[in-house]
Amino acid sequence: MPDVITVRVQTDSDSFQDVVVKIERPSYHKPFLGGFKNRITGAEFHNAGSQTIPKKRPDKGIQLFCRETQTVFERNKPQQTKNTTSTQMTKIGLYVSNMSDKLISPGKYLTAEEYHKRRLEAVIVLQAYFRRWLAINVVQNLREEKRLRLAWEAQEELRRKKEKDDRLRREHERRLNAKTQEDFELLYHALELWRQEETERINGTLTGAERKAAFCGLLEQEAQLIASTGRHKLNADEENQQKAILRFLNKCAQPKRWEAYDGKITEMDTQYTLRARELFEIYRSISMNDIPKDERTDVLLTLRRTVKEHECKLTREIVELIDREVDLMSREVKECNLEGLRKRICTLFLQYIKTPKFNPEVARILKVPPDPLKLYKNVNFCHSCENYLPSTEFPVPANSRTIGRCRLCCKLDNEARRRETFLKYKLILENLRKSEADYQDDAKIVFLIQHQDLQYLIENIWGCQSALSACSDLYDLVMVRWDKQREWSPWNTILLTKDEADAHLKLCNLQK
């Protein structure tokens, strides 16, 4: 039914009038007031009800009251107990003992005000004792929390002290037995600190000719230390190069791996991986020292059969050197005189292994592709060492406009003049990149900046100290997002300690 209908009403015997009727629909559901059902047709007929709006009385401007009252209907109903009892009293001819009787006298009458006052006083006493019990529990809990907090702080202090001692001990061991590039950075940095201390001591205590003589002696000591460090670095580079070769060959010999739908790792060997593993085993055998002559001969013969499969200038040279060593061993030549020959055999065989024609698996791992045309797009010229190097060998700071010096030239310049150590900044950058990768929000800026950029931020913007506690230990400092809902950037970061960073990242509203 529409909301507005037109009804024709007869106003006279021969006249009609159309009246517009607005239908008001109730906002409630129509209640069921009963009804009946036709058994033959199945039609249901409901009882209907209507409610008209009462006529509003005109306002007389005077507040009126009704005289109607509501009374309580009471009813008296007698009750009779089921058990009937009787008493016996003393009378003439009957004695009833009163030894067990009690004399009860009425006490002082309490008014309702006195009764409620006594109850209020009792309630106050109970509340006082209850609040005292609550206060004791609160104090005990606070004491226990304080004890646990102090124990935790002492444990954390011991842990930090132990970590610092371990870090200092590791740095001392790294300076004594330097092997990697970071170890030699620490060594050169310690040398520079020693030189500055000696320079300040000489300037503060000596003058004139004695000062010049002391500076000459300091220069000689520095030159001797640099020379000894350089010799140690050559030995470490040779050892690291041999380890890198073994890692490279082992990577070539690894089987193909992939993860199945159930999480299990499946491995598969191809003909290329088997070939690479065979060459790796031969290279590891011929690189071994202090092995018996008969075993060495067997290894050389195995190597000779392997390289004879391909005929070229490299294989002919390897076969010639193998025959020469076998001949010299048969003549009882000393082992020390064969070191150079054996090194030549290892070098030429390594060149044989790195040739994709003889070892196809090595083609996907070599940094230099077999096709030289692929190098033209990503090769840059270093104006310092005048070498053409791939673009990955050039650091690109955020403020650079052109390709500068390569990493090797930067390292040599640092060792020669500034002798700074970037290990702390590299650790901070590594931790920052790990934390940004965990957000999984496609952050990009943190993976573009270099440790030089991070060093500038830490030293010039944050002053090498925490923004909250002014802690200046760079090993304990980390950079995190200021607003964790936005991507990390130099304008959305803060330098804090590790504990402060954990607490900062738990904040939900930075403004509060």
Coordinates of C-alpha atoms in Angstrom, one line a residue:
M1 CA 0.0 0.0 0.0
P2 CA 1.4 3.5 -0.8
D3 CA 2.0 6.1 1.8
V4 CA -0.6 8.4 0.4
I5 CA -4.0 7.3 -1.0
T6 CA -7.0 9.2 -2.4
V7 CA -10.5 8.4 -1.0
R8 CA -13.7 9.5 -2.6
V9 CA -16.3 10.6 0.0
Q10 CA -20.0 11.3 -0.6
T11 CA -20.8 14.6 0.9
D12 CA -24.4 14.9 -0.4
S13 CA -26.9 12.8 -2.3
D14 CA -25.4 13.7 -5.6
S15 CA -22.0 15.2 -4.8
F16 CA -18.7 13.5 -4.0
Q17 CA -15.3 14.8 -2.8
D18 CA -11.8 13.3 -3.1
V19 CA -9.8 13.4 0.1
V20 CA -6.0 12.7 0.3
V21 CA -5.2 10.4 3.2
K22 CA -1.6 9.9 4.6
I23 CA -1.0 6.6 6.1
E24 CA 1.1 6.6 9.2
R25 CA 3.0 3.3 9.5
P26 CA 3.9 2.2 13.1
S27 CA 7.6 1.8 13.8
Y28 CA 7.0 -1.3 15.8
H29 CA 6.1 -4.8 14.8
K30 CA 2.3 -5.5 15.0
P31 CA 1.7 -7.8 18.0
F32 CA -0.4 -11.0 17.6
L33 CA -3.6 -10.4 19.4
G34 CA -5.2 -13.8 18.6
G35 CA -7.3 -15.0 15.8
F36 CA -8.7 -18.1 14.1
K37 CA -8.0 -20.3 11.1
N38 CA -10.4 -21.6 8.4
R39 CA -9.9 -25.4 8.3
I40 CA -11.3 -25.7 4.8
T41 CA -9.5 -22.9 3.0
G42 CA -6.5 -22.6 5.4
A43 CA -6.9 -18.8 5.6
E44 CA -5.8 -17.1 8.9
F45 CA -7.8 -14.3 10.4
H46 CA -6.0 -12.1 13.1
N47 CA -7.7 -10.0 15.6
A48 CA -6.9 -6.3 15.0
G49 CA -6.5 -3.4 17.5
S50 CA -6.2 0.3 17.0
Q51 CA -5.0 3.1 19.2
T52 CA -6.0 6.7 18.7
I53 CA -4.1 9.6 20.0
P54 CA -5.9 11.0 23.0
K55 CA -7.2 14.6 22.8
K56 CA -4.8 17.0 24.4
R57 CA -6.3 19.3 27.0
P58 CA -5.6 22.9 26.6
D59 CA -2.9 24.3 28.8
K60 CA -4.4 26.7 31.5
G61 CA -1.0 27.9 32.7
I62 CA -1.6 26.3 36.1
Q63 CA 0.0 23.2 37.4
L64 CA -2.8 20.7 38.3
F65 CA -2.6 17.7 40.5
C66 CA -4.8 14.6 40.6
R67 CA -6.5 13.5 43.8
E68 CA -6.5 9.8 43.0
T69 CA -4.7 7.7 45.5
Q70 CA -3.4 4.1 45.6
T71 CA -4.2 2.0 48.6
V72 CA -2.7 -1.3 49.8
F73 CA -5.1 -4.2 50.2
E74 CA -4.4 -6.1 53.3
R75 CA -5.8 -9.5 54.4
N76 CA -5.6 -11.2 57.8
K77 CA -5.3 -14.9 57.8
P78 CA -4.9 -16.9 61.1
Q79 CA -2.3 -19.7 61.2
Q80 CA -2.3 -22.7 63.5
T81 CA 0.8 -24.7 64.3
K82 CA 0.7 -28.4 63.7
N83 CA 2.3 -29.4 67.1
T84 CA 0.4 -28.7 70.3
T85 CA 2.5 -28.2 73.4
S86 CA 1.5 -27.7 77.1
T87 CA 3.3 -26.4 80.2
Q88 CA 3.1 -27.5 83.8
M89 CA 3.1 -24.9 86.6
T90 CA 3.5 -25.3 90.4
K91 CA 0.3 -25.6 92.3
I92 CA -1.1 -27.1 95.4
G93 CA -0.3 -30.8 95.4
L94 CA 2.4 -30.5 92.6
Y95 CA 6.0 -29.5 93.0
V96 CA 8.0 -28.5 89.9
S97 CA 11.8 -28.0 90.4
N98 CA 13.2 -24.6 89.4
M99 CA 16.9 -25.6 89.6
S100 CA 17.4 -25.4 85.9
D101 CA 15.4 -22.3 85.3
K102 CA 17.1 -19.2 84.1
L103 CA 16.3 -15.7 85.0
I104 CA 16.3 -13.4 82.0
S105 CA 16.1 -9.7 82.5
P106 CA 15.7 -7.2 79.7
G107 CA 18.8 -5.3 78.6
K108 CA 19.2 -1.7 77.6
Y109 CA 16.9 -0.7 74.8
L110 CA 18.7 0.3 71.6
T111 CA 17.2 2.8 69.3
A112 CA 17.5 2.5 65.6
E113 CA 20.0 5.4 65.5
E114 CA 22.3 3.8 68.1
Y115 CA 22.0 0.4 66.4
H116 CA 23.1 1.8 63.0
K117 CA 25.8 3.8 64.7
R118 CA 27.3 0.6 66.2
R119 CA 27.1 -1.1 62.9
L120 CA 28.8 1.8 61.2
E121 CA 31.6 1.7 63.8
A122 CA 32.0 -2.0 63.3
V123 CA 32.1 -1.6 59.5
I124 CA 34.8 1.1 59.9
V125 CA 36.9 -1.2 62.0
L126 CA 36.5 -4.0 59.5
Q127 CA 37.4 -1.6 56.6
A128 CA 40.5 -0.4 58.5
Y129 CA 41.8 -3.9 59.1
F130 CA 41.0 -4.9 55.5
R131 CA 42.7 -1.8 54.1
R132 CA 45.7 -2.5 56.3
W133 CA 45.9 -6.0 54.9
L134 CA 45.6 -4.6 51.3
A135 CA 48.4 -2.1 52.1
I136 CA 50.6 -4.8 53.4
N137 CA 50.1 -6.9 50.3
V138 CA 50.8 -3.9 48.1
V139 CA 54.0 -3.1 50.0
Q140 CA 55.1 -6.7 49.8
N141 CA 54.4 -6.8 46.0
L142 CA 56.4 -3.6 45.5
R143 CA 59.3 -5.0 47.5
E144 CA 59.2 -8.2 45.5
E145 CA 59.1 -6.2 42.2
K146 CA 61.9 -4.0 43.4
R147 CA 64.0 -7.0 44.4
L148 CA 63.3 -8.6 41.0
R149 CA 64.1 -5.4 39.2
L150 CA 67.4 -4.9 41.0
A151 CA 68.3 -8.5 40.4
W152 CA 67.5 -8.1 36.7
E153 CA 69.4 -4.8 36.5
A154 CA 72.4 -6.4 38.2
Q155 CA 72.2 -9.4 35.8
E156 CA 71.9 -7.1 32.8
E157 CA 74.9 -5.1 34.0
L158 CA 76.9 -8.3 34.4
R159 CA 75.8 -9.3 30.9
R160 CA 76.8 -6.0 29.4
K161 CA 80.1 -6.0 31.2
K162 CA 80.8 -9.6 30.0
E163 CA 79.8 -8.7 26.5
K164 CA 82.1 -5.7 26.5
D165 CA 85.0 -7.8 27.9
D166 CA 84.4 -10.5 25.3
R167 CA 84.3 -7.8 22.6
L168 CA 87.5 -6.2 23.8
R169 CA 89.1 -9.6 24.0
R170 CA 88.0 -10.5 20.5
E171 CA 89.3 -7.2 19.1
H172 CA 92.6 -7.8 20.9
E173 CA 92.8 -11.3 19.3
R174 CA 91.8 -9.9 15.9
R175 CA 94.6 -7.4 16.1
L176 CA 97.1 -10.0 17.2
N177 CA 96.0 -12.6 14.5
A178 CA 94.6 -10.4 11.8
K179 CA 93.1 -12.3 8.8
T180 CA 90.3 -10.3 7.3
Q181 CA 90.0 -6.8 5.9
E182 CA 88.2 -5.6 9.1
D183 CA 90.9 -7.1 11.3
F184 CA 93.6 -5.1 9.4
E185 CA 91.4 -1.9 9.7
L186 CA 91.4 -2.4 13.5
L187 CA 95.2 -3.0 13.4
Y188 CA 95.9 0.2 11.4
H189 CA 93.5 2.2 13.6
A190 CA 95.3 1.0 16.7
L191 CA 98.6 2.0 15.0
E192 CA 97.2 5.5 14.3
L193 CA 96.0 5.9 17.9
W194 CA 99.4 4.9 19.2
R195 CA 101.1 7.4 16.8
Q196 CA 98.9 10.2 17.9
E197 CA 99.5 9.4 21.6
E198 CA 103.3 9.4 21.0
T199 CA 103.1 12.7 19.1
E200 CA 101.2 14.4 21.9
R201 CA 103.7 13.0 24.4
I202 CA 106.7 14.3 22.4
N203 CA 105.1 17.7 21.9
G204 CA 104.3 18.0 25.6
T205 CA 107.7 16.9 27.0
L206 CA 110.4 17.7 24.5
T207 CA 111.6 20.7 22.6
G208 CA 114.2 21.7 20.0
A209 CA 116.7 19.0 18.7
E210 CA 115.4 16.3 21.2
R211 CA 111.9 16.8 19.8
K212 CA 113.1 16.3 16.2
A213 CA 115.2 13.2 17.2
A214 CA 112.1 11.8 18.9
F215 CA 110.0 12.3 15.8
C216 CA 112.6 10.6 13.7
G217 CA 112.6 7.6 16.0
L218 CA 108.8 7.6 16.0
L219 CA 108.8 7.6 12.2
E220 CA 111.2 4.7 12.1
Q221 CA 109.1 2.7 14.5
E222 CA 106.0 3.4 12.5
A223 CA 107.7 2.3 9.3
Q224 CA 108.8 -0.9 11.0
L225 CA 105.3 -1.6 12.3
I226 CA 103.7 -0.9 8.9
A227 CA 106.3 -3.2 7.2
S228 CA 105.6 -6.1 9.6
T229 CA 101.8 -5.5 9.2
G230 CA 102.2 -5.7 5.4
R231 CA 104.2 -8.9 5.6
H232 CA 101.5 -10.4 7.8
K233 CA 98.8 -9.2 5.5
L234 CA 100.5 -10.9 2.5
N235 CA 100.5 -14.2 4.4
A236 CA 96.9 -13.7 5.4
D237 CA 95.9 -12.9 1.8
E238 CA 97.5 -16.0 0.5
E239 CA 95.7 -18.1 3.1
N240 CA 92.4 -16.4 2.5
Q241 CA 92.9 -16.9 -1.3
Q242 CA 93.4 -20.6 -0.8
K243 CA 90.2 -20.8 1.4
A244 CA 88.3 -18.8 -1.2
I245 CA 89.3 -21.2 -4.0
L246 CA 88.2 -24.2 -2.0
R247 CA 84.8 -22.5 -1.2
F248 CA 84.4 -21.6 -4.9
L249 CA 85.1 -25.2 -6.0
N250 CA 82.8 -26.6 -3.2
K251 CA 80.0 -24.3 -4.4
C252 CA 80.4 -25.6 -7.9
A253 CA 80.2 -29.2 -6.7
Q254 CA 77.0 -28.8 -4.6
P255 CA 73.9 -30.6 -6.0
K256 CA 70.8 -28.9 -7.1
R257 CA 68.4 -28.3 -4.2
W258 CA 64.7 -27.2 -4.0
E259 CA 62.0 -27.4 -1.3
A260 CA 59.0 -29.6 -1.9
Y261 CA 55.4 -28.9 -0.9
D262 CA 55.8 -30.8 2.4
G263 CA 58.9 -28.8 3.4
K264 CA 61.5 -31.5 2.6
I265 CA 64.7 -30.6 0.8
T266 CA 65.3 -32.5 -2.4
E267 CA 68.8 -32.8 -3.9
M268 CA 69.7 -33.8 -7.4
D269 CA 73.1 -34.4 -9.0
T270 CA 73.5 -33.5 -12.7
Q271 CA 76.3 -34.5 -15.0
Y272 CA 77.8 -31.1 -14.6
T273 CA 77.8 -31.2 -10.7
L274 CA 79.4 -34.7 -10.8
R275 CA 82.1 -33.4 -13.1
A276 CA 82.7 -30.3 -10.8
R277 CA 82.9 -32.6 -7.8
E278 CA 85.4 -34.9 -9.5
L279 CA 87.6 -31.9 -10.4
F280 CA 87.3 -30.5 -6.8
E281 CA 88.5 -33.8 -5.3
I282 CA 91.4 -33.9 -7.6
Y283 CA 92.4 -30.3 -6.9
R284 CA 92.1 -30.9 -3.1
S285 CA 94.4 -34.0 -3.5
I286 CA 97.1 -32.3 -5.4
S287 CA 97.0 -29.3 -3.0
M288 CA 97.8 -31.4 0.0
N289 CA 101.4 -31.4 1.4
D290 CA 103.4 -34.1 3.2
I291 CA 101.8 -37.1 1.5
P292 CA 103.7 -40.3 0.5
K293 CA 105.3 -40.4 -2.9
D294 CA 103.2 -43.4 -4.1
E295 CA 100.0 -41.5 -3.3
R296 CA 101.3 -38.4 -4.9
T297 CA 102.1 -40.3 -8.0
D298 CA 98.6 -41.9 -8.1
V299 CA 97.1 -38.4 -7.8
L300 CA 99.3 -37.0 -10.6
L301 CA 98.4 -39.9 -12.9
T302 CA 94.7 -39.4 -12.2
L303 CA 95.1 -35.7 -13.0
R304 CA 97.0 -36.6 -16.2
R305 CA 94.2 -38.9 -17.4
T306 CA 91.6 -36.2 -16.6
V307 CA 93.2 -33.4 -18.5
K308 CA 94.1 -35.6 -21.5
E309 CA 90.4 -35.8 -22.3
H310 CA 90.8 -32.4 -23.9
E311 CA 93.6 -31.4 -26.2
C312 CA 94.8 -27.8 -26.0
K313 CA 97.8 -25.7 -25.1
L314 CA 96.8 -25.6 -21.4
T315 CA 96.4 -29.4 -21.1
R316 CA 99.6 -30.0 -22.9
E317 CA 101.4 -27.7 -20.4
I318 CA 99.8 -29.5 -17.4
V319 CA 100.8 -32.9 -18.8
E320 CA 104.4 -31.7 -19.3
L321 CA 104.6 -30.4 -15.8
I322 CA 103.2 -33.7 -14.4
D323 CA 105.7 -35.8 -16.3
R324 CA 108.5 -33.5 -15.0
E325 CA 107.4 -33.9 -11.4
V326 CA 107.1 -37.7 -11.7
D327 CA 110.6 -37.8 -13.2
L328 CA 112.0 -35.6 -10.4
M329 CA 110.4 -37.7 -7.7
S330 CA 111.8 -40.9 -9.3
R331 CA 115.3 -39.2 -9.0
E332 CA 114.8 -38.7 -5.2
V333 CA 114.6 -34.9 -5.4
K334 CA 113.9 -33.1 -2.1
E335 CA 110.4 -32.0 -1.4
C336 CA 111.4 -28.4 -0.8
N337 CA 112.8 -28.2 -4.4
L338 CA 109.4 -29.3 -5.8
E339 CA 107.3 -26.6 -4.2
G340 CA 107.5 -24.3 -7.1
L341 CA 106.6 -27.0 -9.7
R342 CA 103.7 -28.2 -7.6
K343 CA 102.4 -24.6 -7.2
R344 CA 102.5 -24.2 -11.0
I345 CA 100.5 -27.5 -11.5
C346 CA 97.9 -26.3 -9.0
T347 CA 97.6 -22.9 -10.7
L348 CA 97.3 -24.3 -14.2
F349 CA 94.8 -26.9 -13.0
L350 CA 92.7 -24.2 -11.3
Q351 CA 92.7 -22.4 -14.6
Y352 CA 91.5 -25.6 -16.3
I353 CA 88.7 -25.9 -13.7
K354 CA 87.6 -22.3 -14.2
T355 CA 87.2 -22.8 -18.0
P356 CA 83.5 -23.4 -18.8
K357 CA 84.5 -25.6 -21.7
F358 CA 86.1 -28.2 -19.4
N359 CA 83.8 -27.5 -16.3
P360 CA 80.3 -26.3 -17.5
E361 CA 79.0 -25.9 -13.9
V362 CA 81.5 -23.1 -13.2
A363 CA 79.9 -20.8 -15.8
R364 CA 77.0 -19.7 -13.5
I365 CA 79.4 -18.8 -10.6
L366 CA 82.2 -16.9 -12.3
K367 CA 82.1 -13.2 -11.7
V368 CA 83.6 -12.5 -15.2
P369 CA 81.2 -13.9 -17.8
P370 CA 82.6 -15.9 -20.7
D371 CA 81.2 -13.5 -23.2
P372 CA 83.2 -10.2 -23.0
L373 CA 80.3 -8.3 -24.6
K374 CA 78.3 -8.5 -21.4
L375 CA 81.0 -6.5 -19.5
Y376 CA 80.6 -3.4 -21.6
K377 CA 77.5 -2.2 -19.9
N378 CA 78.7 -2.5 -16.2
V379 CA 82.4 -1.5 -16.4
N380 CA 83.8 1.8 -15.0
F381 CA 87.2 3.3 -15.1
C382 CA 89.0 4.0 -11.8
H383 CA 91.1 7.2 -12.2
S384 CA 93.3 6.2 -9.2
C385 CA 94.5 2.8 -10.2
E386 CA 93.6 3.2 -13.9
N387 CA 91.8 -0.1 -14.1
Y388 CA 88.5 -1.1 -15.6
L389 CA 86.4 -2.7 -13.0
P390 CA 82.8 -3.8 -12.6
S391 CA 80.3 -1.3 -11.1
T392 CA 80.1 -3.4 -7.9
E393 CA 83.7 -2.5 -7.1
F394 CA 82.8 1.2 -6.7
P395 CA 81.2 2.6 -3.5
V396 CA 78.4 5.1 -4.3
P397 CA 77.7 7.4 -1.3
A398 CA 74.5 9.4 -1.2
N399 CA 76.2 12.7 -2.1
S400 CA 78.2 11.4 -5.0
R401 CA 77.6 12.8 -8.5
T402 CA 80.3 10.8 -10.4
I403 CA 82.0 7.5 -10.1
G404 CA 85.0 7.9 -7.9
R405 CA 87.7 5.6 -6.7
C406 CA 87.3 1.9 -6.4
R407 CA 87.0 0.1 -3.1
L408 CA 90.7 -1.1 -3.2
C409 CA 92.0 2.5 -3.7
C410 CA 89.7 3.8 -0.9
K411 CA 91.1 1.1 1.4
L412 CA 94.7 1.9 0.5
D413 CA 94.1 5.6 1.0
N414 CA 92.5 4.9 4.4
E415 CA 95.5 2.6 5.5
A416 CA 98.0 5.3 4.3
R417 CA 96.5 8.4 5.8
R418 CA 93.3 8.4 7.9
R419 CA 93.5 4.8 9.2
E420 CA 89.8 4.8 10.3
T421 CA 87.9 1.7 11.2
F422 CA 84.4 1.3 9.8
L423 CA 83.5 -1.9 11.6
K424 CA 81.1 -0.2 14.1
Y425 CA 79.2 1.6 11.4
K426 CA 79.0 -1.5 9.3
L427 CA 77.5 -3.4 12.2
I428 CA 74.9 -0.7 12.8
L429 CA 74.1 -0.7 9.1
E430 CA 73.8 -4.5 9.0
N431 CA 71.5 -4.5 12.1
L432 CA 69.4 -1.7 10.5
R433 CA 69.0 -3.6 7.2
K434 CA 68.0 -6.8 9.1
S435 CA 65.3 -4.9 11.1
E436 CA 64.0 -3.2 8.0
A437 CA 63.8 -6.5 6.2
D438 CA 61.6 -7.9 9.0
Y439 CA 59.0 -5.2 8.4
Q440 CA 58.3 -6.5 4.9
D441 CA 57.0 -3.2 3.7
D442 CA 59.2 -2.8 0.6
A443 CA 61.7 -0.4 2.2
K444 CA 64.3 0.9 -0.3
I445 CA 66.3 3.8 1.2
V446 CA 68.1 1.7 3.8
F447 CA 69.5 -0.6 1.1
L448 CA 70.9 2.2 -1.0
I449 CA 72.9 4.1 1.6
Q450 CA 76.5 3.1 2.4
H451 CA 78.4 3.0 5.6
Q452 CA 80.0 6.4 4.8
D453 CA 76.5 7.9 4.8
L454 CA 75.6 6.3 8.0
Q455 CA 78.9 7.5 9.5
Y456 CA 78.0 11.1 8.6
L457 CA 74.5 10.7 10.2
I458 CA 75.9 9.3 13.4
E459 CA 78.8 11.7 13.8
N460 CA 77.4 15.0 12.5
I461 CA 73.7 14.7 13.2
W462 CA 73.5 12.6 16.4
G463 CA 77.0 13.3 17.8
C464 CA 77.9 9.6 18.3
Q465 CA 75.6 9.3 21.3
S466 CA 72.1 8.1 22.2
A467 CA 69.4 10.7 21.9
L468 CA 67.9 9.6 25.2
S469 CA 70.7 8.5 27.5
A470 CA 73.7 10.1 25.8
C471 CA 75.4 6.6 25.7
S472 CA 78.5 6.9 23.4
D473 CA 79.3 3.2 23.0
L474 CA 78.7 2.6 19.3
Y475 CA 78.7 -1.2 19.8
D476 CA 75.5 -0.7 21.9
L477 CA 73.8 1.8 19.6
V478 CA 71.3 1.1 16.9
M479 CA 69.3 3.2 14.4
V480 CA 65.5 2.5 14.3
R481 CA 62.5 4.2 12.8
W482 CA 61.1 7.2 14.6
D483 CA 57.6 6.5 13.3
K484 CA 57.4 2.7 12.7
Q485 CA 54.4 3.1 10.4
R486 CA 56.6 4.9 7.8
E487 CA 59.6 3.7 5.9
W488 CA 63.1 4.3 7.4
S489 CA 64.8 7.4 6.1
P490 CA 67.4 9.9 7.3
W491 CA 64.5 12.1 8.4
N492 CA 62.6 9.3 10.1
T493 CA 65.2 7.7 12.3
I494 CA 66.6 8.0 15.8
L495 CA 69.8 6.8 17.4
L496 CA 69.2 4.8 20.6
T497 CA 70.7 2.0 22.6
K498 CA 69.4 -1.5 22.1
D499 CA 67.2 -1.5 25.2
E500 CA 65.9 2.0 24.4
A501 CA 65.1 1.0 20.8
D502 CA 63.1 -2.0 22.0
A503 CA 61.1 0.2 24.3
H504 CA 60.6 2.9 21.6
L505 CA 59.3 0.4 19.1
K506 CA 56.6 -0.7 21.6
L507 CA 55.1 2.7 21.7
C508 CA 51.7 3.1 20.0
N509 CA 51.3 6.9 20.1
L510 CA 54.5 8.9 19.8
Q511 CA 52.7 12.2 20.6
K512 CA 51.7 10.9 24.0

